[in-house]
């Protein structure tokens, strides 16, 4: 295996790509099965404390790290938080920020949009879920000598990676939540991340609790989200 190194200033070096073509019948079957399975995915806020296989989480992160990125700069860091005390510190800081937000910082329109989801400033999933992954975006690349180089399309790249992480976790039988307390500067401080990293999302991972409930949501139909021209 070749370790990644920055490709700043390197010439384009093409290599052959010849994946086996999947027969149409198999492709249709796979797509239909994937669509059905992903339609079952729900955001979970009530987690069982039962442990999950660590390798499943690591494999899901590895899947996320295959995401396309601007100039192949792979501007992401996935931090698995396993220390219970650090988890408690993250929850305390997150609930502090959320409390301020729900008391007025979010604004009435945003609070009205959240009301059907039943959310509030109490975030037990941050300590209840057996796994917690904090995704950071690398706003720029830090050279060993301390100098920096700009990264491109960072939001888009990390967003795609998080989507692939959620997909991989769901297909592996785990539930997850994308939690984005605002502001999130405290995450970099609690987790002692370098100055080029900015928190993007907090993702608790595990199995739904036995008494788990989720909002009774309806997804848009395919006709409502697809435009063909």
PDB file of C-alpha atoms in Angstrom:
ATOM      1  CA  UNK A   1       0.000   0.000   0.000  1.00  0.00           C
ATOM      2  CA  UNK A   2       1.301   3.427  -0.935  1.00  0.00           C
ATOM      3  CA  UNK A   3       0.852   6.176   1.620  1.00  0.00           C
ATOM      4  CA  UNK A   4      -0.737   9.390   0.390  1.00  0.00           C
ATOM      5  CA  UNK A   5       1.490  12.371  -0.128  1.00  0.00           C
ATOM      6  CA  UNK A   6       0.434  15.867  -1.239  1.00  0.00           C
ATOM      7  CA  UNK A   7       0.362  16.222  -5.015  1.00  0.00           C
ATOM      8  CA  UNK A   8       1.048  19.961  -5.100  1.00  0.00           C
ATOM      9  CA  UNK A   9       2.672  20.872  -8.403  1.00  0.00           C
ATOM     10  CA  UNK A  10       2.888  17.310  -9.706  1.00  0.00           C
ATOM     11  CA  UNK A  11       2.101  16.516 -13.325  1.00  0.00           C
ATOM     12  CA  UNK A  12      -1.026  14.547 -14.228  1.00  0.00           C
ATOM     13  CA  UNK A  13      -0.116  10.851 -14.098  1.00  0.00           C
ATOM     14  CA  UNK A  14      -2.931   8.759 -15.630  1.00  0.00           C
ATOM     15  CA  UNK A  15      -3.257   5.027 -14.954  1.00  0.00           C
ATOM     16  CA  UNK A  16      -5.633   2.503 -16.567  1.00  0.00           C
ATOM     17  CA  UNK A  17      -9.097   2.062 -15.066  1.00  0.00           C
ATOM     18  CA  UNK A  18     -11.021  -0.955 -16.349  1.00  0.00           C
ATOM     19  CA  UNK A  19     -13.646  -2.073 -13.812  1.00  0.00           C
ATOM     20  CA  UNK A  20     -15.758  -5.047 -14.806  1.00  0.00           C
ATOM     21  CA  UNK A  21     -19.028  -3.929 -16.372  1.00  0.00           C
ATOM     22  CA  UNK A  22     -22.010  -5.096 -14.331  1.00  0.00           C
ATOM     23  CA  UNK A  23     -24.789  -6.733 -16.405  1.00  0.00           C
ATOM     24  CA  UNK A  24     -27.887  -4.550 -16.684  1.00  0.00           C
ATOM     25  CA  UNK A  25     -30.093  -7.076 -14.861  1.00  0.00           C
ATOM     26  CA  UNK A  26     -27.725  -7.207 -11.905  1.00  0.00           C
ATOM     27  CA  UNK A  27     -27.339  -3.437 -11.890  1.00  0.00           C
ATOM     28  CA  UNK A  28     -31.102  -2.943 -11.784  1.00  0.00           C
ATOM     29  CA  UNK A  29     -31.481  -5.454  -8.971  1.00  0.00           C
ATOM     30  CA  UNK A  30     -28.669  -3.928  -6.931  1.00  0.00           C
ATOM     31  CA  UNK A  31     -29.996  -0.393  -7.384  1.00  0.00           C
ATOM     32  CA  UNK A  32     -33.504  -1.411  -6.332  1.00  0.00           C
ATOM     33  CA  UNK A  33     -32.204  -3.221  -3.253  1.00  0.00           C
ATOM     34  CA  UNK A  34     -30.034  -0.273  -2.277  1.00  0.00           C
ATOM     35  CA  UNK A  35     -32.917   2.147  -2.736  1.00  0.00           C
ATOM     36  CA  UNK A  36     -35.152   0.030  -0.504  1.00  0.00           C
ATOM     37  CA  UNK A  37     -32.515  -0.341   2.206  1.00  0.00           C
ATOM     38  CA  UNK A  38     -31.606   3.332   2.260  1.00  0.00           C
ATOM     39  CA  UNK A  39     -35.277   4.294   2.436  1.00  0.00           C
ATOM     40  CA  UNK A  40     -35.260   2.575   5.842  1.00  0.00           C
ATOM     41  CA  UNK A  41     -32.499   4.851   7.158  1.00  0.00           C
ATOM     42  CA  UNK A  42     -33.578   7.176   9.947  1.00  0.00           C
ATOM     43  CA  UNK A  43     -31.750   9.669  12.103  1.00  0.00           C
ATOM     44  CA  UNK A  44     -31.682   8.286  15.653  1.00  0.00           C
ATOM     45  CA  UNK A  45     -31.367  10.253  18.886  1.00  0.00           C
ATOM     46  CA  UNK A  46     -32.083   7.395  21.310  1.00  0.00           C
ATOM     47  CA  UNK A  47     -29.184   4.942  21.419  1.00  0.00           C
ATOM     48  CA  UNK A  48     -28.598   1.665  23.188  1.00  0.00           C
ATOM     49  CA  UNK A  49     -25.386   1.507  25.193  1.00  0.00           C
ATOM     50  CA  UNK A  50     -24.640  -1.923  23.704  1.00  0.00           C
ATOM     51  CA  UNK A  51     -21.167  -1.922  22.138  1.00  0.00           C
ATOM     52  CA  UNK A  52     -20.758  -2.121  18.379  1.00  0.00           C
ATOM     53  CA  UNK A  53     -17.894  -3.831  16.540  1.00  0.00           C
ATOM     54  CA  UNK A  54     -15.058  -1.322  16.304  1.00  0.00           C
ATOM     55  CA  UNK A  55     -13.987  -2.643  12.922  1.00  0.00           C
ATOM     56  CA  UNK A  56     -17.412  -1.876  11.462  1.00  0.00           C
ATOM     57  CA  UNK A  57     -16.966   1.776  12.393  1.00  0.00           C
ATOM     58  CA  UNK A  58     -13.407   1.827  11.067  1.00  0.00           C
ATOM     59  CA  UNK A  59     -14.498   0.234   7.800  1.00  0.00           C
ATOM     60  CA  UNK A  60     -17.299   2.797   7.469  1.00  0.00           C
ATOM     61  CA  UNK A  61     -14.773   5.594   7.972  1.00  0.00           C
ATOM     62  CA  UNK A  62     -12.548   3.962   5.358  1.00  0.00           C
ATOM     63  CA  UNK A  63     -15.518   4.006   2.964  1.00  0.00           C
ATOM     64  CA  UNK A  64     -16.062   7.700   3.710  1.00  0.00           C
ATOM     65  CA  UNK A  65     -12.409   8.381   2.984  1.00  0.00           C
ATOM     66  CA  UNK A  66     -12.866   7.090  -0.580  1.00  0.00           C
ATOM     67  CA  UNK A  67     -15.081  10.108  -1.331  1.00  0.00           C
ATOM     68  CA  UNK A  68     -14.099  12.380  -4.205  1.00  0.00           C
ATOM     69  CA  UNK A  69     -12.435  15.621  -3.160  1.00  0.00           C
ATOM     70  CA  UNK A  70     -11.252  18.816  -4.781  1.00  0.00           C
ATOM     71  CA  UNK A  71      -7.836  18.202  -6.406  1.00  0.00           C
ATOM     72  CA  UNK A  72      -7.750  14.902  -4.469  1.00  0.00           C
ATOM     73  CA  UNK A  73      -6.677  16.771  -1.355  1.00  0.00           C
ATOM     74  CA  UNK A  74      -8.850  14.615   0.930  1.00  0.00           C
ATOM     75  CA  UNK A  75      -9.465  17.466   3.396  1.00  0.00           C
ATOM     76  CA  UNK A  76     -10.940  15.458   6.261  1.00  0.00           C
ATOM     77  CA  UNK A  77     -10.069  14.044   9.651  1.00  0.00           C
ATOM     78  CA  UNK A  78     -12.299  11.573  11.516  1.00  0.00           C
ATOM     79  CA  UNK A  79     -11.782  11.617  15.289  1.00  0.00           C
ATOM     80  CA  UNK A  80     -13.113   8.611  17.219  1.00  0.00           C
ATOM     81  CA  UNK A  81     -13.807   9.762  20.761  1.00  0.00           C
ATOM     82  CA  UNK A  82     -13.550   6.801  23.138  1.00  0.00           C
ATOM     83  CA  UNK A  83     -12.527   8.497  26.401  1.00  0.00           C
ATOM     84  CA  UNK A  84     -15.667   8.820  28.596  1.00  0.00           C
ATOM     85  CA  UNK A  85     -14.396  12.026  30.205  1.00  0.00           C
ATOM     86  CA  UNK A  86     -13.805  13.638  26.842  1.00  0.00           C
ATOM     87  CA  UNK A  87     -17.280  12.557  25.774  1.00  0.00           C
ATOM     88  CA  UNK A  88     -18.722  14.242  28.891  1.00  0.00           C
ATOM     89  CA  UNK A  89     -16.788  17.419  28.132  1.00  0.00           C
ATOM     90  CA  UNK A  90     -18.110  17.473  24.563  1.00  0.00           C
ATOM     91  CA  UNK A  91     -21.683  16.972  25.762  1.00  0.00           C
ATOM     92  CA  UNK A  92     -21.404  19.721  28.379  1.00  0.00           C
ATOM     93  CA  UNK A  93     -20.002  22.200  25.854  1.00  0.00           C
ATOM     94  CA  UNK A  94     -22.512  21.216  23.170  1.00  0.00           C
ATOM     95  CA  UNK A  95     -25.478  21.554  25.532  1.00  0.00           C
ATOM     96  CA  UNK A  96     -24.215  24.956  26.653  1.00  0.00           C
ATOM     97  CA  UNK A  97     -24.179  26.214  23.056  1.00  0.00           C
ATOM     98  CA  UNK A  98     -27.489  24.545  22.235  1.00  0.00           C
ATOM     99  CA  UNK A  99     -29.131  26.094  25.299  1.00  0.00           C
ATOM    100  CA  UNK A 100     -28.180  29.556  24.080  1.00  0.00           C
ATOM    101  CA  UNK A 101     -29.444  28.686  20.605  1.00  0.00           C
ATOM    102  CA  UNK A 102     -32.817  27.365  21.761  1.00  0.00           C
ATOM    103  CA  UNK A 103     -33.274  30.367  24.051  1.00  0.00           C
ATOM    104  CA  UNK A 104     -33.231  32.704  21.072  1.00  0.00           C
ATOM    105  CA  UNK A 105     -30.033  32.613  19.036  1.00  0.00           C
ATOM    106  CA  UNK A 106     -31.629  30.355  16.397  1.00  0.00           C
ATOM    107  CA  UNK A 107     -34.513  32.719  15.715  1.00  0.00           C
ATOM    108  CA  UNK A 108     -38.228  31.946  15.630  1.00  0.00           C
ATOM    109  CA  UNK A 109     -38.285  30.688  12.036  1.00  0.00           C
ATOM    110  CA  UNK A 110     -35.601  28.058  12.655  1.00  0.00           C
ATOM    111  CA  UNK A 111     -37.198  27.003  15.937  1.00  0.00           C
ATOM    112  CA  UNK A 112     -40.526  26.566  14.147  1.00  0.00           C
ATOM    113  CA  UNK A 113     -38.818  24.346  11.561  1.00  0.00           C
ATOM    114  CA  UNK A 114     -37.280  22.205  14.314  1.00  0.00           C
ATOM    115  CA  UNK A 115     -40.448  21.819  16.377  1.00  0.00           C
ATOM    116  CA  UNK A 116     -41.870  18.809  14.422  1.00  0.00           C
ATOM    117  CA  UNK A 117     -38.623  16.938  15.092  1.00  0.00           C
ATOM    118  CA  UNK A 118     -38.925  17.202  18.861  1.00  0.00           C
ATOM    119  CA  UNK A 119     -35.354  18.393  19.409  1.00  0.00           C
ATOM    120  CA  UNK A 120     -34.093  20.460  22.339  1.00  0.00           C
ATOM    121  CA  UNK A 121     -30.844  21.441  24.042  1.00  0.00           C
ATOM    122  CA  UNK A 122     -30.418  18.132  25.910  1.00  0.00           C
ATOM    123  CA  UNK A 123     -28.089  15.806  23.969  1.00  0.00           C
ATOM    124  CA  UNK A 124     -27.849  12.405  25.724  1.00  0.00           C
ATOM    125  CA  UNK A 125     -26.714  10.747  22.483  1.00  0.00           C
ATOM    126  CA  UNK A 126     -23.292  12.336  22.927  1.00  0.00           C
ATOM    127  CA  UNK A 127     -22.608  10.113  25.933  1.00  0.00           C
ATOM    128  CA  UNK A 128     -25.117   7.268  25.432  1.00  0.00           C
ATOM    129  CA  UNK A 129     -24.045   6.074  21.976  1.00  0.00           C
ATOM    130  CA  UNK A 130     -21.196   3.557  22.136  1.00  0.00           C
ATOM    131  CA  UNK A 131     -19.270   5.302  19.348  1.00  0.00           C
ATOM    132  CA  UNK A 132     -18.747   8.983  18.650  1.00  0.00           C
ATOM    133  CA  UNK A 133     -17.000  10.313  15.553  1.00  0.00           C
ATOM    134  CA  UNK A 134     -16.257  13.996  15.099  1.00  0.00           C
ATOM    135  CA  UNK A 135     -15.576  14.943  11.497  1.00  0.00           C
ATOM    136  CA  UNK A 136     -13.205  17.844  10.883  1.00  0.00           C
ATOM    137  CA  UNK A 137     -12.590  19.624   7.611  1.00  0.00           C
ATOM    138  CA  UNK A 138      -9.025  20.626   6.865  1.00  0.00           C
ATOM    139  CA  UNK A 139      -9.414  24.196   5.656  1.00  0.00           C
ATOM    140  CA  UNK A 140      -5.830  24.174   4.385  1.00  0.00           C
ATOM    141  CA  UNK A 141      -2.849  21.821   4.297  1.00  0.00           C
ATOM    142  CA  UNK A 142      -0.147  22.281   6.907  1.00  0.00           C
ATOM    143  CA  UNK A 143       3.353  21.582   5.663  1.00  0.00           C
ATOM    144  CA  UNK A 144       5.818  20.000   8.127  1.00  0.00           C
ATOM    145  CA  UNK A 145       7.646  23.326   8.337  1.00  0.00           C
ATOM    146  CA  UNK A 146       4.460  25.113   9.423  1.00  0.00           C
ATOM    147  CA  UNK A 147       3.687  26.744   6.091  1.00  0.00           C
ATOM    148  CA  UNK A 148       0.310  26.132   4.482  1.00  0.00           C
ATOM    149  CA  UNK A 149      -1.345  25.470   1.141  1.00  0.00           C
ATOM    150  CA  UNK A 150      -4.972  26.122   0.311  1.00  0.00           C
ATOM    151  CA  UNK A 151      -7.473  23.295  -0.034  1.00  0.00           C
ATOM    152  CA  UNK A 152     -10.273  23.588  -2.585  1.00  0.00           C
ATOM    153  CA  UNK A 153     -13.973  22.648  -2.421  1.00  0.00           C
ATOM    154  CA  UNK A 154     -13.570  21.665   1.215  1.00  0.00           C
ATOM    155  CA  UNK A 155     -17.265  21.943   2.202  1.00  0.00           C
ATOM    156  CA  UNK A 156     -18.380  19.918  -0.796  1.00  0.00           C
ATOM    157  CA  UNK A 157     -15.706  17.257  -0.319  1.00  0.00           C
ATOM    158  CA  UNK A 158     -16.320  16.717   3.389  1.00  0.00           C
ATOM    159  CA  UNK A 159     -20.085  16.794   2.894  1.00  0.00           C
ATOM    160  CA  UNK A 160     -19.857  13.972   0.364  1.00  0.00           C
ATOM    161  CA  UNK A 161     -17.610  11.993   2.733  1.00  0.00           C
ATOM    162  CA  UNK A 162     -20.092  12.346   5.592  1.00  0.00           C
ATOM    163  CA  UNK A 163     -22.916  11.168   3.331  1.00  0.00           C
ATOM    164  CA  UNK A 164     -20.901   8.100   2.401  1.00  0.00           C
ATOM    165  CA  UNK A 165     -20.130   7.473   6.082  1.00  0.00           C
ATOM    166  CA  UNK A 166     -23.833   7.531   6.986  1.00  0.00           C
ATOM    167  CA  UNK A 167     -24.617   5.195   4.089  1.00  0.00           C
ATOM    168  CA  UNK A 168     -21.910   2.724   5.076  1.00  0.00           C
ATOM    169  CA  UNK A 169     -23.031   2.719   8.709  1.00  0.00           C
ATOM    170  CA  UNK A 170     -26.665   2.124   7.775  1.00  0.00           C
ATOM    171  CA  UNK A 171     -25.854  -0.700   5.368  1.00  0.00           C
ATOM    172  CA  UNK A 172     -23.748  -2.299   8.123  1.00  0.00           C
ATOM    173  CA  UNK A 173     -26.765  -2.274  10.455  1.00  0.00           C
ATOM    174  CA  UNK A 174     -25.882   0.715  12.629  1.00  0.00           C
ATOM    175  CA  UNK A 175     -27.796   3.887  13.348  1.00  0.00           C
ATOM    176  CA  UNK A 176     -26.314   7.365  13.378  1.00  0.00           C
ATOM    177  CA  UNK A 177     -27.096  11.015  13.907  1.00  0.00           C
ATOM    178  CA  UNK A 178     -25.540  14.099  12.340  1.00  0.00           C
ATOM    179  CA  UNK A 179     -25.269  16.597  15.173  1.00  0.00           C
ATOM    180  CA  UNK A 180     -24.065  20.108  14.347  1.00  0.00           C
ATOM    181  CA  UNK A 181     -24.029  22.302  17.439  1.00  0.00           C
ATOM    182  CA  UNK A 182     -23.422  25.913  16.508  1.00  0.00           C
ATOM    183  CA  UNK A 183     -20.877  27.305  17.010  1.00  0.00           C
ATOM    184  CA  UNK A 184     -18.574  24.253  17.071  1.00  0.00           C
ATOM    185  CA  UNK A 185     -15.240  25.866  17.892  1.00  0.00           C
ATOM    186  CA  UNK A 186     -15.214  24.078  21.250  1.00  0.00           C
ATOM    187  CA  UNK A 187     -14.709  20.729  19.507  1.00  0.00           C
ATOM    188  CA  UNK A 188     -11.317  21.709  18.170  1.00  0.00           C
ATOM    189  CA  UNK A 189     -10.339  22.910  21.637  1.00  0.00           C
ATOM    190  CA  UNK A 190     -11.594  19.853  23.542  1.00  0.00           C
ATOM    191  CA  UNK A 191     -10.022  17.461  21.034  1.00  0.00           C
ATOM    192  CA  UNK A 192      -6.822  19.503  20.632  1.00  0.00           C
ATOM    193  CA  UNK A 193      -6.991  19.641  16.846  1.00  0.00           C
ATOM    194  CA  UNK A 194      -4.478  21.632  14.772  1.00  0.00           C
ATOM    195  CA  UNK A 195      -5.252  25.150  13.552  1.00  0.00           C
ATOM    196  CA  UNK A 196      -6.088  24.036  10.002  1.00  0.00           C
ATOM    197  CA  UNK A 197      -9.026  21.892  11.137  1.00  0.00           C
ATOM    198  CA  UNK A 198     -12.599  23.051  11.672  1.00  0.00           C
ATOM    199  CA  UNK A 199     -15.366  20.861  13.097  1.00  0.00           C
ATOM    200  CA  UNK A 200     -17.943  19.836  10.491  1.00  0.00           C
ATOM    201  CA  UNK A 201     -20.250  17.329  12.249  1.00  0.00           C
ATOM    202  CA  UNK A 202     -20.544  15.180  15.363  1.00  0.00           C
ATOM    203  CA  UNK A 203     -21.811  11.673  14.603  1.00  0.00           C
ATOM    204  CA  UNK A 204     -22.972   9.385  17.431  1.00  0.00           C
ATOM    205  CA  UNK A 205     -23.126   5.761  16.246  1.00  0.00           C
ATOM    206  CA  UNK A 206     -24.743   2.653  17.666  1.00  0.00           C
ATOM    207  CA  UNK A 207     -27.896   0.569  17.805  1.00  0.00           C
ATOM    208  CA  UNK A 208     -31.284   2.197  18.437  1.00  0.00           C
ATOM    209  CA  UNK A 209     -32.475   1.889  22.032  1.00  0.00           C
ATOM    210  CA  UNK A 210     -35.261  -0.599  22.715  1.00  0.00           C
ATOM    211  CA  UNK A 211     -37.655   2.303  23.296  1.00  0.00           C
ATOM    212  CA  UNK A 212     -36.354   4.394  20.401  1.00  0.00           C
ATOM    213  CA  UNK A 213     -38.849   6.545  18.539  1.00  0.00           C
ATOM    214  CA  UNK A 214     -38.303   8.786  15.511  1.00  0.00           C
ATOM    215  CA  UNK A 215     -40.400  11.553  13.943  1.00  0.00           C
ATOM    216  CA  UNK A 216     -43.117  10.363  11.582  1.00  0.00           C
ATOM    217  CA  UNK A 217     -41.565  11.928   8.500  1.00  0.00           C
ATOM    218  CA  UNK A 218     -42.485  11.590   4.835  1.00  0.00           C
ATOM    219  CA  UNK A 219     -39.781  11.823   2.190  1.00  0.00           C
ATOM    220  CA  UNK A 220     -40.291  13.618  -1.099  1.00  0.00           C
ATOM    221  CA  UNK A 221     -41.180  11.338  -3.988  1.00  0.00           C
ATOM    222  CA  UNK A 222     -38.811  10.771  -6.885  1.00  0.00           C
ATOM    223  CA  UNK A 223     -40.982  12.998  -9.069  1.00  0.00           C
ATOM    224  CA  UNK A 224     -40.500  15.819  -6.594  1.00  0.00           C
ATOM    225  CA  UNK A 225     -36.705  15.676  -6.558  1.00  0.00           C
ATOM    226  CA  UNK A 226     -35.817  14.782 -10.152  1.00  0.00           C
ATOM    227  CA  UNK A 227     -35.977  17.145 -13.118  1.00  0.00           C
ATOM    228  CA  UNK A 228     -35.154  15.708 -16.530  1.00  0.00           C
ATOM    229  CA  UNK A 229     -34.320  18.126 -19.345  1.00  0.00           C
TER     230      UNK A 229
END
